[in-house]
Coordinates of C-alpha atoms and ligand atoms in Angstrom, one line a residue:
M1281 CA 131.9 122.9 114.0
C1282 CA 130.6 125.7 111.9
G1283 CA 130.7 125.6 108.1
I1284 CA 131.7 128.7 106.0
V1285 CA 131.4 129.3 102.3
G1286 CA 132.0 132.5 100.2
Y1287 CA 131.8 133.2 96.6
T1288 CA 132.8 136.0 94.1
G1289 CA 132.4 135.6 90.4
P1290 CA 130.0 135.5 87.5
R1291 CA 127.7 132.8 88.7
E1292 CA 124.6 133.5 90.8
A1293 CA 126.0 133.5 94.2
G1294 CA 122.8 132.4 96.1
P1295 CA 122.6 128.9 94.7
V1296 CA 126.4 128.4 95.0
L1297 CA 126.2 129.3 98.7
L1298 CA 123.2 127.2 99.5
D1299 CA 124.7 124.2 97.7
G1300 CA 128.0 124.7 99.6
L1301 CA 126.1 125.0 102.9
R1302 CA 124.2 121.7 102.3
R1303 CA 127.5 120.0 101.8
L1304 CA 129.0 121.6 104.9
E1305 CA 126.0 120.9 107.1
Y1306 CA 127.6 118.0 108.8
R1307 CA 129.9 120.6 110.4
G1308 CA 127.0 122.1 112.3
Y1309 CA 123.4 122.6 111.9
D1310 CA 121.9 124.7 114.6
S1311 CA 121.3 127.6 112.2
A1312 CA 122.2 128.8 108.7
G1313 CA 122.4 132.1 106.8
I1314 CA 123.6 133.8 103.8
A1315 CA 124.5 137.4 102.9
L1316 CA 124.7 138.8 99.3
V1317 CA 125.7 142.1 97.7
T1318 CA 122.8 142.3 95.1
Q1319 CA 123.1 143.6 91.6
N1320 CA 121.5 146.8 92.9
G1321 CA 124.2 147.3 95.5
D1322 CA 122.2 146.3 98.5
L1323 CA 123.3 144.0 101.3
F1324 CA 120.8 141.2 101.6
V1325 CA 120.9 138.9 104.6
E1326 CA 118.7 136.0 105.4
K1327 CA 119.4 133.7 108.4
R1328 CA 117.3 131.1 110.4
A1329 CA 117.6 128.8 113.3
G1330 CA 117.5 125.2 112.1
K1331 CA 119.0 123.4 109.1
V1332 CA 119.8 124.7 105.7
A1333 CA 116.4 123.4 104.5
V1334 CA 114.8 125.9 106.9
L1335 CA 116.8 128.7 105.4
Q1336 CA 116.0 127.6 101.9
D1337 CA 112.2 127.6 102.7
A1338 CA 112.5 131.0 104.2
L1339 CA 114.2 132.3 101.0
G1340 CA 111.7 130.7 98.7
N1341 CA 112.2 132.2 95.4
R1342 CA 113.2 135.6 96.6
T1343 CA 116.9 135.1 96.6
P1344 CA 118.2 138.2 94.8
S1345 CA 120.6 138.2 91.9
A1346 CA 124.2 138.6 93.1
G1347 CA 127.7 137.7 92.1
I1348 CA 129.1 137.8 95.6
G1349 CA 128.2 136.4 99.0
L1350 CA 129.0 134.5 102.0
G1351 CA 127.2 131.7 104.0
H1352 CA 127.4 129.9 107.2
T1353 CA 126.0 126.9 109.1
R1354 CA 126.4 127.1 112.8
W1355 CA 127.2 124.9 115.7
A1356 CA 126.4 127.1 118.7
T1357 CA 129.1 128.0 121.1
H1358 CA 128.3 131.5 122.3
G1359 CA 124.6 132.3 122.3
R1360 CA 121.8 129.8 121.8
P1361 CA 120.7 128.7 118.4
S1362 CA 118.3 131.5 117.1
D1363 CA 117.6 133.6 114.1
L1364 CA 119.3 136.5 115.9
N1365 CA 122.5 134.6 116.7
A1366 CA 122.7 132.9 113.3
H1367 CA 125.5 134.2 111.1
P1368 CA 126.1 136.4 109.0
H1369 CA 126.5 139.3 111.5
S1370 CA 126.7 142.9 110.4
D1371 CA 128.1 146.2 111.6
C1372 CA 126.1 149.3 112.6
T1373 CA 126.1 150.7 109.0
G1374 CA 124.7 147.5 107.6
R1375 CA 127.5 147.5 105.0
I1376 CA 129.9 145.0 106.5
T1377 CA 129.0 141.4 107.1
V1378 CA 130.9 138.6 108.7
V1379 CA 130.7 134.8 109.1
H1380 CA 132.9 133.1 111.6
N1381 CA 134.0 129.6 112.8
G1382 CA 135.8 129.4 116.2
I1383 CA 135.7 131.4 119.3
V1384 CA 136.8 135.0 120.0
E1385 CA 137.9 134.4 123.5
N1386 CA 138.2 138.2 124.5
F1387 CA 134.8 139.1 123.0
R1388 CA 133.3 140.3 126.3
E1389 CA 136.1 142.9 126.7
L1390 CA 135.9 143.9 123.0
R1391 CA 132.0 144.1 123.3
S1392 CA 132.2 146.5 126.2
E1393 CA 134.7 148.6 124.5
L1394 CA 132.5 148.8 121.3
L1395 CA 129.4 149.5 123.3
A1396 CA 131.2 152.3 125.1
G1397 CA 132.2 153.6 121.7
G1398 CA 128.6 153.9 120.6
H1399 CA 128.4 150.6 118.6
V1400 CA 125.0 148.8 118.8
L1401 CA 125.4 145.0 119.1
A1402 CA 122.3 143.0 118.6
S1403 CA 123.2 139.3 119.1
E1404 CA 124.7 137.2 122.0
T1405 CA 127.5 136.0 119.8
D1406 CA 131.2 136.5 120.0
T1407 CA 131.3 136.9 116.2
E1408 CA 129.4 140.2 116.0
V1409 CA 132.3 142.1 117.6
V1410 CA 134.3 141.3 114.5
A1411 CA 131.9 143.1 112.2
H1412 CA 132.1 146.2 114.4
L1413 CA 135.9 146.1 114.8
V1414 CA 136.1 146.0 110.9
E1415 CA 133.7 148.9 110.8
A1416 CA 135.8 150.9 113.3
A1417 CA 139.0 150.3 111.3
Y1418 CA 137.5 150.8 107.8
E1419 CA 139.1 153.5 105.7
G1420 CA 138.1 152.4 102.2
D1421 CA 140.1 149.1 102.0
L1422 CA 138.4 146.0 103.4
A1423 CA 141.6 143.8 103.7
D1424 CA 143.4 146.6 105.7
A1425 CA 140.4 146.9 107.9
V1426 CA 140.2 143.1 108.5
R1427 CA 143.9 142.9 109.3
S1428 CA 143.5 145.7 111.7
A1429 CA 140.6 144.1 113.4
L1430 CA 142.4 140.7 113.6
R1431 CA 145.1 142.3 115.7
R1432 CA 142.6 142.7 118.4
L1433 CA 141.2 139.2 118.4
E1434 CA 142.3 136.4 120.8
G1435 CA 141.1 132.9 120.3
A1436 CA 140.4 131.0 117.1
Y1437 CA 138.8 132.0 113.9
A1438 CA 138.1 131.2 110.3
L1439 CA 136.4 134.4 109.0
V1440 CA 135.0 135.7 105.8
V1441 CA 134.2 139.4 105.5
M1442 CA 132.4 141.3 102.8
H1443 CA 131.7 145.1 102.4
R1444 CA 128.8 146.4 100.4
D1445 CA 130.8 149.1 98.8
E1446 CA 133.5 146.7 97.5
P1447 CA 131.1 144.4 95.6
D1448 CA 133.5 141.9 94.2
R1449 CA 135.9 141.4 97.1
L1450 CA 135.9 138.8 99.9
V1451 CA 138.5 138.8 102.7
G1452 CA 139.2 135.6 104.7
A1453 CA 141.4 134.9 107.6
R1454 CA 142.3 131.9 109.7
L1455 CA 143.8 131.1 113.0
N1456 CA 143.3 127.7 114.5
A1457 CA 140.2 126.9 112.4
P1458 CA 140.2 125.6 108.8
L1459 CA 139.7 127.9 105.8
I1460 CA 140.6 127.2 102.2
V1461 CA 140.6 129.3 99.1
G1462 CA 139.2 127.8 95.8
L1463 CA 140.3 129.3 92.5
G1464 CA 138.2 128.9 89.4
D1465 CA 138.2 130.6 86.0
D1466 CA 137.3 134.2 86.9
E1467 CA 135.8 133.1 90.2
S1468 CA 137.0 132.5 93.7
F1469 CA 135.7 130.8 96.8
L1470 CA 136.4 130.6 100.5
A1471 CA 135.3 127.5 102.5
S1472 CA 135.9 125.7 105.7
D1473 CA 136.2 122.4 103.8
A1474 CA 136.7 121.5 100.2
A1475 CA 133.4 119.5 100.1
A1476 CA 131.6 122.9 99.8
I1477 CA 133.4 123.9 96.6
V1478 CA 134.8 120.8 94.9
A1479 CA 131.8 120.8 92.5
Y1480 CA 133.1 124.1 91.1
T1481 CA 136.8 123.9 91.4
K1482 CA 139.6 121.5 92.5
R1483 CA 142.2 124.1 92.7
V1484 CA 142.7 125.2 96.3
I1485 CA 145.0 127.0 98.6
F1486 CA 145.1 125.7 102.2
L1487 CA 145.6 128.8 104.3
A1488 CA 147.9 128.7 107.2
D1489 CA 147.3 130.2 110.7
G1490 CA 147.7 133.9 110.5
D1491 CA 147.0 134.2 106.8
V1492 CA 144.6 136.8 105.4
A1493 CA 143.3 136.0 101.9
D1494 CA 142.1 138.9 99.7
L1495 CA 139.9 137.5 97.0
R1496 CA 138.5 139.0 93.7
P1497 CA 137.0 136.9 91.0
G1498 CA 139.7 134.4 89.9
T1499 CA 142.5 135.8 92.1
A1500 CA 143.7 135.6 95.7
T1501 CA 146.4 137.6 97.4
I1502 CA 147.6 136.1 100.6
T1503 CA 149.3 138.2 103.3
D1504 CA 150.1 137.8 107.0
R1505 CA 148.2 139.8 109.5
A1506 CA 150.8 142.7 109.1
G1507 CA 150.0 142.8 105.4
A1508 CA 153.3 141.3 104.2
P1509 CA 152.6 138.9 101.1
V1510 CA 153.1 135.2 101.7
D1511 CA 153.3 132.5 99.2
R1512 CA 151.1 129.5 99.4
P1513 CA 151.0 126.6 96.9
V1514 CA 147.9 125.8 94.9
D1515 CA 146.9 122.2 95.6
I1516 CA 144.6 120.0 93.6
I1517 CA 141.8 118.2 95.5
P1518 CA 142.0 114.6 94.5
W1519 CA 138.4 113.6 94.9
S1520 CA 135.3 114.3 92.9
A1521 CA 132.0 116.1 93.9
E1522 CA 130.4 112.7 93.5
A1523 CA 132.7 111.2 96.1
A1524 CA 131.0 113.4 98.7
E1525 CA 127.6 112.4 97.7
K1526 CA 125.5 109.5 99.0
G1527 CA 126.1 107.3 96.0
G1528 CA 122.6 105.7 96.1
Y1529 CA 122.6 104.8 99.9
A1530 CA 119.9 106.1 102.1
H1531 CA 122.5 107.8 104.4
F1532 CA 126.2 108.9 104.2
M1533 CA 126.9 106.7 107.1
L1534 CA 125.6 103.6 105.3
K1535 CA 127.6 104.5 102.3
E1536 CA 130.7 105.1 104.3
I1537 CA 130.4 101.7 106.1
H1538 CA 130.2 100.1 102.6
E1539 CA 133.2 102.1 101.4
Q1540 CA 135.4 100.5 104.2
P1541 CA 137.0 97.8 102.1
E1542 CA 138.0 100.4 99.5
A1543 CA 139.1 102.8 102.2
L1544 CA 141.3 100.1 103.8
T1545 CA 142.9 99.4 100.4
A1546 CA 143.5 103.1 99.9
A1547 CA 145.0 103.4 103.3
M1548 CA 147.5 100.6 102.6
T1549 CA 148.3 101.9 99.1
G1550 CA 152.0 102.4 98.6
R1551 CA 152.7 101.2 102.1
L1552 CA 153.0 97.4 101.6
R1553 CA 156.2 96.5 99.7
H1554 CA 156.4 92.8 99.1
D1555 CA 157.0 91.5 102.6
K1556 CA 157.7 94.9 104.2
I1557 CA 155.6 97.8 105.6
C1558 CA 157.0 101.2 104.8
L1559 CA 155.6 104.7 105.4
E1560 CA 157.6 107.0 103.3
E1561 CA 156.2 110.0 105.2
L1562 CA 158.5 109.0 108.2
D1563 CA 161.7 109.2 106.2
P1564 CA 162.5 112.8 107.1
I1565 CA 162.2 111.9 110.8
R1566 CA 164.1 108.5 110.8
D1567 CA 167.0 109.9 112.8
R1568 CA 164.7 110.9 115.6
L1569 CA 162.6 107.7 115.5
A1570 CA 165.8 105.8 116.1
G1571 CA 166.1 107.3 119.5
I1572 CA 162.5 107.0 120.9
D1573 CA 162.1 105.4 124.3
R1574 CA 158.3 106.1 125.0
V1575 CA 155.1 106.6 122.9
E1576 CA 152.2 108.8 123.9
M1577 CA 149.1 108.8 121.8
I1578 CA 146.6 111.6 121.9
A1579 CA 143.1 111.6 120.3
C1580 CA 139.4 112.2 121.0
G1581 CA 136.2 110.1 120.6
T1582 CA 136.5 107.4 117.8
A1583 CA 140.1 108.4 117.1
Y1584 CA 140.9 107.8 120.7
Y1585 CA 139.5 104.2 120.5
A1586 CA 141.5 103.6 117.4
S1587 CA 144.6 104.9 119.2
L1588 CA 144.3 102.2 121.9
V1589 CA 145.1 99.7 119.3
G1590 CA 148.2 101.7 118.2
A1591 CA 149.4 102.1 121.9
A1592 CA 149.1 98.4 122.5
L1593 CA 151.1 97.6 119.5
F1594 CA 153.8 100.2 120.1
Q1595 CA 154.3 98.7 123.5
E1596 CA 154.2 95.0 122.3
W1597 CA 156.4 95.5 119.3
L1598 CA 158.8 98.2 120.4
G1599 CA 159.1 97.1 124.0
V1600 CA 158.8 100.7 125.2
P1601 CA 156.1 102.2 127.4
A1602 CA 153.2 103.4 125.2
R1603 CA 149.8 104.6 126.2
S1604 CA 146.9 106.6 124.9
T1605 CA 145.3 109.6 126.5
V1606 CA 142.2 111.6 125.7
S1607 CA 143.5 114.8 124.2
S1608 CA 141.5 117.1 126.5
E1609 CA 143.0 115.5 129.6
F1610 CA 146.5 115.2 128.3
R1611 CA 147.2 118.9 128.8
Y1612 CA 146.2 118.9 132.4
S1613 CA 148.5 116.1 133.5
P1614 CA 151.0 115.8 130.9
P1615 CA 153.4 112.8 131.1
P1616 CA 157.2 113.4 131.1
I1617 CA 158.0 114.4 127.6
D1618 CA 161.5 114.9 126.1
P1619 CA 163.0 114.6 122.6
H1620 CA 162.9 110.9 122.9
T1621 CA 159.1 110.8 123.3
L1622 CA 157.1 109.9 120.2
V1623 CA 153.7 111.6 120.3
V1624 CA 151.1 110.3 117.9
A1625 CA 148.1 112.6 117.4
V1626 CA 145.2 110.8 115.7
T1627 CA 142.5 112.9 114.3
Q1628 CA 140.2 112.4 111.2
S1629 CA 139.5 116.1 110.6
G1630 CA 143.0 117.3 111.8
E1631 CA 141.1 120.2 113.2
T1632 CA 140.0 118.9 116.7
A1633 CA 141.0 121.7 119.0
D1634 CA 141.7 119.4 122.0
T1635 CA 144.1 117.3 120.0
I1636 CA 145.8 120.2 118.4
A1637 CA 146.4 121.8 121.8
A1638 CA 147.8 118.6 123.2
A1639 CA 150.1 118.1 120.1
R1640 CA 151.3 121.7 120.5
L1641 CA 152.1 121.2 124.1
A1642 CA 154.0 118.0 123.3
G1643 CA 155.9 119.8 120.5
D1644 CA 156.8 122.7 122.7
R1645 CA 158.3 120.2 125.2
G1646 CA 160.5 118.7 122.6
A1647 CA 158.6 115.6 121.6
L1648 CA 158.7 114.1 118.1
V1649 CA 155.1 114.6 116.9
V1650 CA 153.5 112.5 114.2
A1651 CA 150.0 113.2 113.0
V1652 CA 147.6 110.5 111.7
T1653 CA 144.9 112.3 109.9
N1654 CA 142.5 112.1 107.0
T1655 CA 142.9 115.7 106.0
V1656 CA 145.7 117.1 104.0
G1657 CA 146.5 120.7 104.8
S1658 CA 144.7 120.5 108.2
A1659 CA 146.0 122.3 111.4
I1660 CA 147.4 119.1 112.9
T1661 CA 149.8 118.7 110.0
R1662 CA 151.3 122.0 110.9
E1663 CA 151.9 120.9 114.5
A1664 CA 153.5 117.6 113.5
H1665 CA 157.1 116.8 112.3
A1666 CA 155.5 114.2 110.0
S1667 CA 152.0 113.4 108.9
V1668 CA 150.6 110.0 107.8
F1669 CA 147.3 110.4 106.0
L1670 CA 144.5 107.9 106.2
Q1671 CA 143.7 108.3 102.4
A1672 CA 140.1 107.3 103.2
G1673 CA 138.4 109.9 101.2
P1674 CA 135.9 112.4 102.6
E1675 CA 133.7 111.2 105.5
V1676 CA 130.5 113.2 105.7
A1677 CA 128.5 111.4 108.3
V1678 CA 129.0 112.8 111.8
A1679 CA 129.4 109.3 113.1
A1680 CA 132.9 108.1 112.0
T1681 CA 133.1 104.7 110.4
K1682 CA 135.6 104.3 107.5
T1683 CA 138.0 106.6 109.3
F1684 CA 138.0 104.4 112.4
V1685 CA 139.0 101.4 110.5
T1686 CA 141.6 103.3 108.5
Q1687 CA 143.0 104.9 111.6
V1688 CA 143.4 101.4 113.1
V1689 CA 145.1 100.0 110.0
T1690 CA 147.3 103.1 109.6
L1691 CA 148.4 102.8 113.3
V1692 CA 149.1 99.1 112.9
M1693 CA 151.4 100.1 109.9
L1694 CA 153.0 102.9 111.8
A1695 CA 153.9 100.8 114.7
A1696 CA 155.1 98.0 112.5
D1697 CA 157.2 100.4 110.4
V1698 CA 158.9 101.9 113.5
A1699 CA 159.4 98.5 115.1
H1700 CA 161.0 97.3 111.8
Q1701 CA 163.3 100.4 111.8
L1702 CA 164.4 99.7 115.4
G1703 CA 165.0 96.1 114.6
R1704 CA 162.3 94.8 117.0
L1705 CA 159.9 93.2 114.5
N1706 CA 161.2 90.0 113.1
A1707 CA 160.9 89.2 109.4
E1708 CA 158.5 86.4 109.9
A1709 CA 156.1 88.4 112.1
E1710 CA 156.3 91.3 109.5
L1711 CA 155.6 88.9 106.6
G1712 CA 152.6 87.4 108.5
L1713 CA 151.3 90.9 109.2
V1714 CA 151.7 91.9 105.5
K1715 CA 149.8 88.8 104.4
A1716 CA 147.0 89.5 106.8
L1717 CA 146.8 93.2 105.8
R1718 CA 146.5 92.3 102.2
R1719 CA 143.6 90.0 103.0
L1720 CA 141.9 92.7 105.1
P1721 CA 139.8 94.6 102.4
A1722 CA 138.2 91.4 101.1
Q1723 CA 137.5 90.3 104.6
A1724 CA 135.9 93.7 105.4
S1725 CA 133.6 93.1 102.4
R1726 CA 132.7 89.7 103.7
A1727 CA 132.1 91.1 107.2
I1728 CA 129.6 93.7 105.6
E1729 CA 127.9 90.8 103.8
L1730 CA 127.7 88.7 107.0
A1731 CA 126.3 91.7 108.8
A1732 CA 123.2 91.9 106.7
S1733 CA 121.4 90.2 109.6
T1734 CA 121.8 93.3 111.8
E1735 CA 118.9 94.9 109.9
E1736 CA 116.5 92.2 111.3
M1737 CA 118.2 92.1 114.6
A1738 CA 117.8 95.9 115.0
E1739 CA 114.0 95.4 114.8
R1740 CA 114.2 93.2 117.9
Y1741 CA 116.6 95.3 119.9
A1742 CA 115.6 98.9 118.9
S1743 CA 113.3 99.3 122.0
A1744 CA 116.0 98.2 124.5
N1745 CA 116.5 100.3 127.5
G1746 CA 120.2 100.6 126.8
F1747 CA 123.1 98.3 125.9
M1748 CA 126.3 97.1 127.5
Y1749 CA 129.2 96.5 125.2
I1750 CA 132.2 94.5 126.4
G1751 CA 135.5 93.3 124.9
R1752 CA 139.0 92.4 126.1
A1753 CA 142.4 93.2 124.5
F1754 CA 141.8 94.2 120.8
G1755 CA 138.1 93.5 121.3
Y1756 CA 137.9 96.3 123.9
P1757 CA 138.4 99.3 121.4
A1758 CA 135.7 97.7 119.2
A1759 CA 133.3 97.5 122.1
L1760 CA 134.0 101.1 123.0
E1761 CA 133.5 102.2 119.4
G1762 CA 130.4 100.1 119.1
A1763 CA 128.8 101.6 122.2
L1764 CA 129.7 105.1 120.9
K1765 CA 128.0 104.5 117.6
I1766 CA 124.8 103.5 119.3
K1767 CA 125.0 106.5 121.6
E1768 CA 125.7 109.0 118.9
I1769 CA 123.0 108.1 116.4
S1770 CA 120.2 106.3 118.2
Y1771 CA 120.3 108.4 121.5
L1772 CA 120.2 105.1 123.5
H1773 CA 122.4 104.8 126.4
A1774 CA 125.3 102.4 125.8
E1775 CA 128.3 101.5 128.0
G1776 CA 131.5 100.3 126.5
Y1777 CA 133.4 98.4 129.1
A1778 CA 136.5 96.2 129.6
A1779 CA 134.8 92.8 129.9
G1780 CA 136.7 92.0 133.1
E1781 CA 135.2 95.1 134.7
L1782 CA 131.7 94.0 134.2
K1783 CA 131.5 92.2 137.5
H1784 CA 133.0 95.2 139.4
G1785 CA 129.8 97.3 139.1
P1786 CA 128.1 97.7 135.6
I1787 CA 126.7 94.1 135.7
S1788 CA 123.9 95.5 137.9
L1789 CA 122.5 97.4 134.9
L1790 CA 121.9 94.1 133.0
D1791 CA 118.4 92.7 132.7
A1792 CA 116.0 91.5 130.0
D1793 CA 115.8 95.0 128.6
V1794 CA 119.5 95.8 128.7
P1795 CA 121.3 93.5 126.2
L1796 CA 124.9 92.5 126.4
V1797 CA 127.0 93.0 123.3
A1798 CA 130.2 90.9 123.5
V1799 CA 133.1 91.1 121.2
A1800 CA 134.1 87.5 121.3
T1801 CA 136.3 87.0 118.3
R1802 CA 139.0 84.3 118.3
S1803 CA 141.9 85.5 120.6
A1804 CA 144.0 84.7 123.5
V1805 CA 141.4 86.0 125.8
Y1806 CA 138.5 84.2 124.2
E1807 CA 137.8 81.9 127.1
K1808 CA 137.8 84.7 129.7
L1809 CA 135.5 86.7 127.4
I1810 CA 133.1 83.8 127.3
S1811 CA 132.9 83.7 131.0
N1812 CA 132.0 87.4 131.0
L1813 CA 129.3 86.6 128.4
M1814 CA 127.9 84.0 130.7
E1815 CA 127.7 86.3 133.6
G1816 CA 125.3 88.4 131.4
R1817 CA 123.3 85.5 130.4
A1818 CA 122.8 84.5 134.0
R1819 CA 121.2 88.0 134.5
D1820 CA 118.6 87.4 131.9
A1821 CA 120.3 89.7 129.4
R1822 CA 119.9 88.9 125.8
V1823 CA 123.5 88.5 124.4
I1824 CA 124.7 89.6 121.0
A1825 CA 128.1 88.1 120.2
V1826 CA 130.5 89.3 117.5
A1827 CA 132.4 86.0 116.8
T1828 CA 134.8 84.5 114.4
E1829 CA 133.3 82.4 111.5
G1830 CA 133.6 78.7 112.4
D1831 CA 133.1 79.2 116.2
T1832 CA 130.7 76.4 116.9
E1833 CA 130.6 77.0 120.6
I1834 CA 129.2 80.5 120.7
E1835 CA 125.9 79.8 119.0
R1836 CA 124.8 77.9 122.0
L1837 CA 125.7 80.7 124.3
A1838 CA 124.5 83.9 122.6
T1839 CA 121.0 85.0 121.5
D1840 CA 122.3 86.4 118.3
V1841 CA 125.7 86.1 116.6
C1842 CA 127.3 88.5 114.1
W1843 CA 130.0 86.6 112.3
V1844 CA 133.3 88.1 111.1
P1845 CA 136.3 86.5 109.2
D1846 CA 139.3 85.3 111.1
T1847 CA 142.4 87.6 111.1
L1848 CA 145.3 88.4 113.3
E1849 CA 144.4 89.7 116.7
P1850 CA 145.7 93.3 116.1
L1851 CA 143.5 93.5 113.0
S1852 CA 140.4 91.9 114.7
T1853 CA 139.2 95.3 115.9
I1854 CA 138.6 96.4 112.3
L1855 CA 136.5 93.5 111.3
A1856 CA 134.7 93.2 114.7
V1857 CA 133.5 96.8 114.5
I1858 CA 131.7 96.5 111.2
P1859 CA 128.6 94.5 112.5
L1860 CA 128.5 97.0 115.4
Q1861 CA 128.5 99.9 113.1
L1862 CA 125.7 98.4 111.0
F1863 CA 123.7 97.4 114.1
A1864 CA 123.9 100.9 115.4
Y1865 CA 122.9 102.3 112.0
Y1866 CA 119.8 100.0 111.8
V1867 CA 118.8 100.7 115.4
A1868 CA 118.9 104.4 114.7
V1869 CA 116.9 104.0 111.5
K1870 CA 114.2 101.9 113.3
R1871 CA 114.1 104.7 116.0
G1872 CA 113.6 107.3 113.3
R1873 CA 116.8 109.3 114.1
D1874 CA 118.7 111.7 111.9
V1875 CA 121.5 109.3 111.2
D1876 CA 123.9 111.5 109.4
Q1877 CA 123.4 114.6 111.5
P1878 CA 122.5 113.4 115.1
R1879 CA 121.4 116.1 117.5
N1880 CA 123.9 118.1 119.5
L1881 CA 127.0 116.8 117.5
A1882 CA 129.4 118.3 115.0
K1883 CA 131.7 116.5 112.7
S1884 CA 134.7 118.5 113.6
V1885 CA 135.0 120.0 117.1
T1886 CA 137.2 123.0 116.9
V1887 CA 136.6 124.3 120.4
E1888 CA 138.2 123.0 123.6
Ligands
AGP2726 C1 132.9 109.8 116.1 O1 131.8 109.2 115.5 C2 132.7 111.2 116.4 N1 132.4 112.0 115.4 C3 133.7 111.8 117.3 O2 134.0 111.0 118.5 C4 135.2 112.1 116.7 O3 135.8 110.8 116.4 C5 136.0 113.0 117.6 O4 135.3 114.2 117.7 C6 137.4 113.2 117.1 O5 137.3 113.8 115.8 P1 138.6 113.8 114.9 O6 139.0 112.4 114.6 O7 138.3 114.7 113.7 O8 139.7 114.5 115.7

């Protein structure tokens, strides 16, 4: 959602903030703004609808010299994207300025109260009330005033607040939205994501919900909202600034697709021990895992599609009921949950509000909650009894790629580990799985090489009216994910369907301008899938098949074939999705789309 960055220290704050905002732009890009307390003691604010580049153009070379400031990229929730609604927002005196990620749910009530009290509010946003609440509470100490204002807020927030009269001090606060502190030599940072500040410092503090951070250059004092000091450890960010850069690729998405072999290796690092799969993170909850009798998976979007693989394997290997539910629906019709229910929350960002809310509900009802996430220190890790990290490195493109394949592989390992613990996975099956997992990174490299043809194919398919993606069993999540990729980045309609359902309605969409994309890798359901593919052929649809190398039959049946290496069926989702990612990428490029930051989307959706 929104991206936040704050700085206090000896550097020129303007360039530090703009650099941070560019790196955070994937979180939201409806508008951008910065505020600085200048060397002359003035509060300077510039904010614009549009991307950071628009803000930068507006600033030109008139960014004033300043050692402190804050910045924001917005993904609109309350109030349309406009210069006026862009952050930062200020109080009546023009001394206090605020940036915010999240939603102040009681802002209408607070706004009425503030207006009745004589405050003048200019924007349509929920955020502006915060600046005025801080103004009302200010008695010479910004941190005290912020803590007082926070006590009035309901909803979610990551906030950074600055006062013109305290020109080296930033105050940050978080509740259900990410915010980290960065500590450098004589300088301090606040950011919604380490990507914004890792070029300057790797020493960070992950704030917890309810924390208030009071920053001066080089120091940070953390308290709760009542002002009582709290201790938070300083963590070291393990990745470099370069890791978050494009590394020579035209887009982050393309880079991240090519990083998948490495990301798969990283996801398995330390988890394959000879012929066994072992996730140490589960050790503290082994007692409870021993008693589980049902598995519920919760996730959104790409993570939901990955979770379908996990649910199928938990059910098959453990022999207990297992299913996956979209997080936003889980809360409204929760299944029976008790202490024997294992709930697995899958989320790349660890900050997706729907998934956090569903995990919290499950935890409140006594479930054992395990988070599968890419983000150390994220909100989901605080809802979970144990967290298993993807270890995939930062993913910048809004369209998830390497985190999908690492989610699938991590869920395969998770299900196998628990099945092993419960004595339900025999040694031979586990050994076969370990061997297949070890081959997977090299096979992913091969799949990327083989998918080079998707660039030329995209030329022929980029003007299609839409696409129908089908798959069965482990091919089904790959079809869903392939369709989502096309929708997200090329803005073409695509349906992802269980292949057997094609004939129950959506087949009417097929014609010469609506191609059928069939995940037809080697599997127990191959023959049935081929029948579905033929149904499409008979309706004049061009057919793109994702097939296993060595399949001699499929070339006669499909218009185009994307080859992938052979693997075990549960791992086939990982290899099958690779050509579909690249196909979506090249279709979007041919259509001139903004691949890394597609319209209307945000990398991390921290509103319900
Ligand atoms: C995928 O390309 C999207 N960015 C989106 O569907 C995403 O997977 C979803 O919003 C869930 O995000 P999370 O994994 O961070 O929870």
